[in-house]
C-alpha angles and dihedrals in degrees: 000000000000091000092047091053090049090052093053094046104108136177122252113205107209137144093002093305141088121236129188117236139170107250112217088181089063090049090050089067088070099029110038092179089076088078090067098043113116113256092249093055090048088056091051090048093052089048093053094046093050093047097043112140101151089243115059090015114029140174094269091057090054096045091048089057095045088051094038113178112225088209089063124236143209091252106128117243117205117216127186107185122214091232145355127237122203138180121207100254090061095022096062094057089044090054089046089053095048091044090049091050089051091048092052092047090053091048088054091053098257129135103266092194088074090066097089140126109277093202129039115280124198116193117192117196102219109122101072108065112101131198098244091143127035144160096039139088091247095052096097095047094048094044090054091049090052090046093057093043092053098039104037094118093047093049091048088056092051093047089050090051092051088059100033100049130060118227091024125120130176127209102208125229119285097034102097149283115305096239094048091046087049093050096043100038123356099053113092103181089215122029125218110202135151093350094310135108118208141148117289108247134168149165121220135201090233124075092228093064089112087077085091089062083081090073093045098264115132111225140129144185122274133172118271088253094061091043091053090052090049094051089049089057102263119133118240110235124205137160117272103269134222112243113219115201112224105203114200118195133174129016133278111269125232114293095021121117135200087257092059087050095053093045089055091049090048091054092045097048094042090052090049094045118236101167109154093004131117117239120205122191125223140144138092092289089068091070090066097051122093120216091259088053090050091046090052088058096042091048092067096053091118089053088052087049095236129121097233139000100207126201112191119230114268141146092295088059092055091047090055093046089053093048092050094052102255108162121262088240091056093047091048089051092051094049097043096045095045095048092045096047107038099261098112119103112228096167095240098084119131099206116182101238126185089235138337127235118191126210119186107212091197089067096057122120135190107282147170129200128223165344093216110351134046092229093059094098116185123183110238088237090060102042094095093056092040091054090055089052093048090050092052101037101039101030107022094236132138119234125225114192122228098261093053089043092056090047089051091053093045090054090053095253092144100012125247098226125074095233104123135050092356114181122200122210104234091210091053110024092183091063118086125195129197124183126220107202097191097051098036086235137129125208113216127193118195117177103306094340123095127184143156123242112199144158106303096026112142111233097169126044111173132179094202147132135061089258091081110007089070090063115081092197095066096034094052087040089057090050092051090050090052090051092051091047091054090049088055090050095240130134142191116273116270095238094057119102104215129194142170117204111174119203092229140006088251087075092056090049096055093042089053093046090052090049089238101115091073089049091054090046090053086063089047093256092135122164105266099177146319102260146073095289112155095014092063093041098266093123090130127216123327117233105285096243091051092049091046092051091051094047099045097041102037094235120182101221130174145221128209117202139165091231137113103239132057104163121156114292091355100111096039129336091230094053114084100183125046126182128196115219143154118277087251093056090045088061091047094049091047088057091047092045093207142065096218092089137097099227093193094059112010125083108270093204139309130262126234091279095051094255116145119251118201131197090251089060093065102027111111118225124238094258092055091052093047091049090052091050092051095047100038107038118077137174088230091068091061091046093050099045098041094046087073100030094121096042099074129197126296095278091059093046091053094047112112115215131191118265131215141066097275117055114242103237111207120212092208095052117115093186105045124041130162103254113236098227096093105030111120091351114186117244091236130041120246118245116265118253137194119268110247131193095347121177126219112250096179133015117187140165132231130324098019104169133208085252087065092046098042113009119207101200137080124309135201132246088247093062121094090250091048093051090049092054093045089055087052090056097255113143120226097253090057097052091102114187136308088249092058092048096057091112089068114068091193091066095039099050088051088052095050110118087358099121107136089231093050110129108202104185094211092059130070096218129063116238130047099341136122141169115262095213101198088066097021087233127145114228141142116303090238094054092046091049091052091050090050090048091052090055091044092241113158117226136212138188124225116206145165131228127326092017110185098018119159130040124025091248114169091188089066084069099032092052091046089054095047092051088060100255110156100181142012116211110198140159089237140345133222109242102247097043093050089053091047092052089053089047089056096045096254116137114239106207126183127210112238115263111285094018130100140154092275100051090042088056094239113161098179092245093098129100112241131212118188117195135185094061103099093045089068135283130243128178110282094005116169112239128194123236127195119192119191118189130207090273091053093252108159120218118183126190141151130243134194118240106233095209100123103189142025092252090057088055088053090051091051093049089056094048093252145351096273092050086053092051093047093050090049089053093046091051093055 
């Protein structure tokens, strides 16, 4: 194989130089089937050929790719990405891990300077800014001040890492969202390195990394654990995927946005089932999609369930690279290499896909998705009726539409004067609140303003997330809507918390140039920060009187956001229903103030003279949006903003970070702790043993997300994590979020399974509770786990389908490990979380087809013994499980070991992938 690779290594003459490259066209002469391989598989093949060493990447790996099976297979595929992308929520714990590995190496007398990233790593700080302040011209400044105050220790660690590690760069806070920065600046298309040219590839510690697929760069989200292994030079192994062809035909009709398009694709692909698959886009409809349109689709790959949604490089790609200030030399390299080596989309390819799904863009309609999952698409015209159904079916409540509600008030049904049972908000004594039991509504009077907050009221309207803020068409469209609304004399409702969080400063520049930023600000959509904000759960506190009204009156309120995730309790723990929508619809719903409305037909609001204003009155047409794009977007903006991308603002420049090779771990830190996985690690791994008499810590149903397992948002002083911080002298307002505390395992293990919406079936209460079976006592999951650990009782988790869906959250696996869980038995796993469990030494076990905890009669009260482990593991091995309940009833069943390759077995033997890497280093 080495000689064959040498024979297909050609020279590419470009930009007055010669570069080596692996020629797939040369290889096609011997293997004609390469011509019909999907583009994404060709990239993996080139990657394997270039990284062949007959150990980590061997001849079988290469032949399996050449002879790729469209049905997929369990054959492991090695992948060594060209670079790694991180954001700070997952990046901080990754840096903590690498720093801890270096510390342990130094303690064992090794050269710590050799612990370094082997490939370039870009970490973008974008997940920490919260919307504490909104709707004012000082909101951005104060949010940034709070961000630095809360995150000083974390940022000191990252600034230390930038200086202490080679191949490691940090994009400081306030510069943009990692995926938008990646799309607009970091992505190269084709990489030139060490005399070679090859496709730009990456993995990222955020599940929405596939957004960069929109510019023709193959990359996907992995857990922080896999990313750490990749940056330390280990290949990432995964089973040979199916590649589903997504055929797009037609064009988007009038009034339909790229967001409506991606919500339809999300629904279609989720219904089809593409978990763990690659998706590759082709068809005539592709010719009409800009790179930002493509990136909007690719961004939501994790919501589809697939690993990537790949758009091959074509003329549209080069146009975008030119517009975003990539150099002529770089663009020439991309075009020449791709055309020379079979990576250029001509539109006449006959790729051999596993299956083809067709979406007709001409049939799209304005849509939202919710209230709990991104695939729950609802046409805007049907949301009013759907809301009524949700209210009845999920919450057992009757719905009274607005007209009947107003009649009820007019007839005195709830009273219009605040004369009885008046409650004053102690935080705001001028605000009065009155509850209406029948209508599930609360009347609020603030100064001279009076309004009703009811089920379905929108309390958060956020233009947020890289999904949409990277696309000028919907951002300028939102600005044009704001302008038209102002011209009509209408405003957003007073109870709506509004925010605008662009994915890069380029967005602010073109909104300003178009004169539209001030129009958005007139509707209180002020810039609150350059980061994920509401989409990641950093929506910040609601006004105290709004929060009080929700709490005391059990209101089912809503949020509308231009994000990609709307899982339970993710956006805000007081907001039950969350709907994904385009930035333009976010503005419209903020004006309406409620979701129980058919925006396409109902009156949006009324002007000062009582005249009705409809959505069509403020919706800009396609020509207006295109004119704004042409006049407001410039290449110079990209040049200007990305020239200083690594410099940061004044706060970053003034931040003092530790110096030295070995990080100075501080005992009093509540943000950064040396993680215990590597301390005093043995030089050899202990033999694996069977799991005996394990208790169930958690039993859950289907679609439990990593947000349920390891929440990212805020937490209360009554939580285990809150009590821990209070004992450390941290006041409530400085708790920050779980996501920002991921550098401290003490906080994070207390937060594992602590989502307030977590429904553990062996506990009576929702939230982070379980039954401690030895005493038959209900307590927090953390306390029970510590009691089990003290008695050396192993633990397991029982789960349904799609366990671990959602974000690529390594702490969902780390926390599981630290609580003492040895195995998770589920009906199915989401790709990233399964890999993370393996990376943390936790056995992922799958019920046999047709079986689950329910039809096996498992209650979770049993004691479990799992055998077949100590006799030796092989990929996909069948293990035996015996469950004995309190009445000595014996239930036996088999499970499939979801270790998919020999290297994963090695990782498990060592207790995790990083322990494996450290032991390899120590043995050198």
